[in-house]
PDB file of C-alpha atoms in Angstrom:
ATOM      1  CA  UNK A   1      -4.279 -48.629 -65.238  1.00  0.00           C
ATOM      2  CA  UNK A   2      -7.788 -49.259 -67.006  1.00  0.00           C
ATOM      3  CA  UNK A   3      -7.991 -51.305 -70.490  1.00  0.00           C
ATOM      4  CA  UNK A   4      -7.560 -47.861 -71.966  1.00  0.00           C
ATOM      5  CA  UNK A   5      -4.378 -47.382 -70.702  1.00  0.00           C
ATOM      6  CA  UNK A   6      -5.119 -44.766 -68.934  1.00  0.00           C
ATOM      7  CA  UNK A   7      -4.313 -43.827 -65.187  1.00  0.00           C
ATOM      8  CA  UNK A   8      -5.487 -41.621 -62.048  1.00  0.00           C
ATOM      9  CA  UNK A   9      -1.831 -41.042 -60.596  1.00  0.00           C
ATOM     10  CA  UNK A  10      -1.327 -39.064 -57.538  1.00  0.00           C
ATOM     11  CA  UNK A  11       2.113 -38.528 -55.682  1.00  0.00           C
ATOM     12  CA  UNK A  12       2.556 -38.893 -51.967  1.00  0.00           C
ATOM     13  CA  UNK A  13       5.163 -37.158 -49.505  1.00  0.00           C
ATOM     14  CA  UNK A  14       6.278 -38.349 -46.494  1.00  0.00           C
ATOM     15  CA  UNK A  15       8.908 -36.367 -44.185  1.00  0.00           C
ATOM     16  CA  UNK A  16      10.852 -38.984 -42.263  1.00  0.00           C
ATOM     17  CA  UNK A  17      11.178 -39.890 -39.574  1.00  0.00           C
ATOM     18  CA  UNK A  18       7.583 -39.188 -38.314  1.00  0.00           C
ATOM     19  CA  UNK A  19       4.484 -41.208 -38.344  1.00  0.00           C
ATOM     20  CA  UNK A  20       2.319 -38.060 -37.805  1.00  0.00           C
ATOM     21  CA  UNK A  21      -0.277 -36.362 -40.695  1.00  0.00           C
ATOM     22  CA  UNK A  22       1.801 -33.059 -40.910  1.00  0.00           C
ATOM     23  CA  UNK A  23       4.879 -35.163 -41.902  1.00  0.00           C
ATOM     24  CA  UNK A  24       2.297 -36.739 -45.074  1.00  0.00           C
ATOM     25  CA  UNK A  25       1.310 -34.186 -48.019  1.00  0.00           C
ATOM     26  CA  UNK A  26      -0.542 -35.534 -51.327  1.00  0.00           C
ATOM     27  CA  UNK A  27      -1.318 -33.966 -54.226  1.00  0.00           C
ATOM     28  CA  UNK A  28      -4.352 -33.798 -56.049  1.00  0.00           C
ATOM     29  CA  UNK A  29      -5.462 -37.558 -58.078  1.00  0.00           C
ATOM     30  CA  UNK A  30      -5.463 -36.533 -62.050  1.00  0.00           C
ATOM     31  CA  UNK A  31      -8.152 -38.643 -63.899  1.00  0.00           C
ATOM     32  CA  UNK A  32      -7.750 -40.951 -67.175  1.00  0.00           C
ATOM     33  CA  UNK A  33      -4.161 -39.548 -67.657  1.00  0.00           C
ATOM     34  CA  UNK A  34      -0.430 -41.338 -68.309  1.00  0.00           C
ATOM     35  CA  UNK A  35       1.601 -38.073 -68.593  1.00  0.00           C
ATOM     36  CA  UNK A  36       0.538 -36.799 -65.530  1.00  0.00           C
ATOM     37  CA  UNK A  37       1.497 -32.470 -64.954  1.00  0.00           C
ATOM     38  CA  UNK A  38       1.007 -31.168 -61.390  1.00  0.00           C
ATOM     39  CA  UNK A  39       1.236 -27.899 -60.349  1.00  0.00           C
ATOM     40  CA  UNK A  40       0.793 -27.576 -56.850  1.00  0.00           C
ATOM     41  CA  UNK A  41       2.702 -26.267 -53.939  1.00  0.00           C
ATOM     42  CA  UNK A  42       3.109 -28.954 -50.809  1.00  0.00           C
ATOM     43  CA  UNK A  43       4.324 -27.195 -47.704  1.00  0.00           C
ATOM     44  CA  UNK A  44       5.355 -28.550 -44.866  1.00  0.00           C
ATOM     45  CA  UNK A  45       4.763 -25.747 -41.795  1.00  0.00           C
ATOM     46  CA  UNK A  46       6.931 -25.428 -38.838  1.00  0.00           C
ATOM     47  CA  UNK A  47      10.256 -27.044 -39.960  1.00  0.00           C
ATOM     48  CA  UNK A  48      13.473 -25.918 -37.545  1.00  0.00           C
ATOM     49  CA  UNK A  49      16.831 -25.733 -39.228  1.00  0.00           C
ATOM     50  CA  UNK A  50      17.746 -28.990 -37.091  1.00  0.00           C
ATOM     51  CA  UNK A  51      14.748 -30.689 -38.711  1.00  0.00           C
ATOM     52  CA  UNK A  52      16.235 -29.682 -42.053  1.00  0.00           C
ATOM     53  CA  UNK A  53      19.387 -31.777 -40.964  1.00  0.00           C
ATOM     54  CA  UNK A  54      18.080 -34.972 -40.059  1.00  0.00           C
ATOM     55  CA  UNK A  55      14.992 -35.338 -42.067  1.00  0.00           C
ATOM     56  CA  UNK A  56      14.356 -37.183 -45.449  1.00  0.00           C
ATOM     57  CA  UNK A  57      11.719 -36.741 -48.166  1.00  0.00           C
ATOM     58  CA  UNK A  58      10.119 -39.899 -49.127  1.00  0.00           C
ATOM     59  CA  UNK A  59       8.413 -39.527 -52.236  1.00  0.00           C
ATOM     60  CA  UNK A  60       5.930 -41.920 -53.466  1.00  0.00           C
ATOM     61  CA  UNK A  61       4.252 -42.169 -56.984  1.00  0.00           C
ATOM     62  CA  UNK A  62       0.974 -44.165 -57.084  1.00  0.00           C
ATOM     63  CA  UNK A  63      -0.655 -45.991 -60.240  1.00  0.00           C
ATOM     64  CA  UNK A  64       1.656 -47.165 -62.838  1.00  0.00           C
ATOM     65  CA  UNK A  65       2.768 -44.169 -65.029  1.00  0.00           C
ATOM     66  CA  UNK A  66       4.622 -45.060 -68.759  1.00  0.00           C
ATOM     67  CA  UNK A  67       8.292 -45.888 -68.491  1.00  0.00           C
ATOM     68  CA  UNK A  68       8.924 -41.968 -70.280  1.00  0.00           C
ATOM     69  CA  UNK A  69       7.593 -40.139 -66.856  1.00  0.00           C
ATOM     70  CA  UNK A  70       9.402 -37.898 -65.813  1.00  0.00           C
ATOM     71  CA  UNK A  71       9.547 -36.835 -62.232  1.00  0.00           C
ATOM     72  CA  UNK A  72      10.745 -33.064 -61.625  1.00  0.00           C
ATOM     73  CA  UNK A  73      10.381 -31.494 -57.867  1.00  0.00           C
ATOM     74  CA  UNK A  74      11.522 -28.484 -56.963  1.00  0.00           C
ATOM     75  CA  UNK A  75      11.903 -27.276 -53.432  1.00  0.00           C
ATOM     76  CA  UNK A  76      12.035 -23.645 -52.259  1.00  0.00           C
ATOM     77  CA  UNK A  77      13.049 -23.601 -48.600  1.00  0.00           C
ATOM     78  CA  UNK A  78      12.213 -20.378 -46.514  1.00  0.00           C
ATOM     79  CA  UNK A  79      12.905 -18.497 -43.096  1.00  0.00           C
ATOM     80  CA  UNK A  80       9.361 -17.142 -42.634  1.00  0.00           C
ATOM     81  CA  UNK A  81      11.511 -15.228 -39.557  1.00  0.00           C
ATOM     82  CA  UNK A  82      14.012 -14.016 -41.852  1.00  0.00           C
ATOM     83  CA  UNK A  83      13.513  -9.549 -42.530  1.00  0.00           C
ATOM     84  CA  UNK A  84      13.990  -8.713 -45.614  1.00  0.00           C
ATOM     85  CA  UNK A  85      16.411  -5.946 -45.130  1.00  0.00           C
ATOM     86  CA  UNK A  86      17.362  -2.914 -47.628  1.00  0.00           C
TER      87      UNK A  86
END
């Protein structure tokens, strides 16, 4: 935080276990902010349904943010194999 007060907060995600760069996604850094809002989409490509089972999401939030933060992730998990079917 500068002597403003003011942050550049990013968030990190790691997929555990795995040490490799497709198990890391960041989002974007946000300049001079303390209420940080992202709006991006992090995918992870290539996920089995066994990796589903034994995997954890890590997530990290970098630079100090105000005690009020609040943290909201969503995750949308597809079957890019799957047909839709009508």
């Amino acid at each position: 935080m500068d002597s403003n007060g003011l942050a550049d907060p990013y968030v990190k995600l790691h997929l555990l276990p795995g040490a490799s760069k497709s198990n890391k996604l960041r989002t974007k850094t946000l300049r001079n902010t303390r209420n940080p809002t992202w709006n991006e989409t992090l995918v992870y490509h290539g996920l089995t349904d066994d990796d589903m089972q034994r995997k954890t999401l890590r997530f990290q939030s970098h630079t100090l943010l105000s005690s009020t933060a609040a943290v909201v992730i969503s995750f949308l998990i597809c079957d890019p194999g799957a047909q839709n079917q009508s």
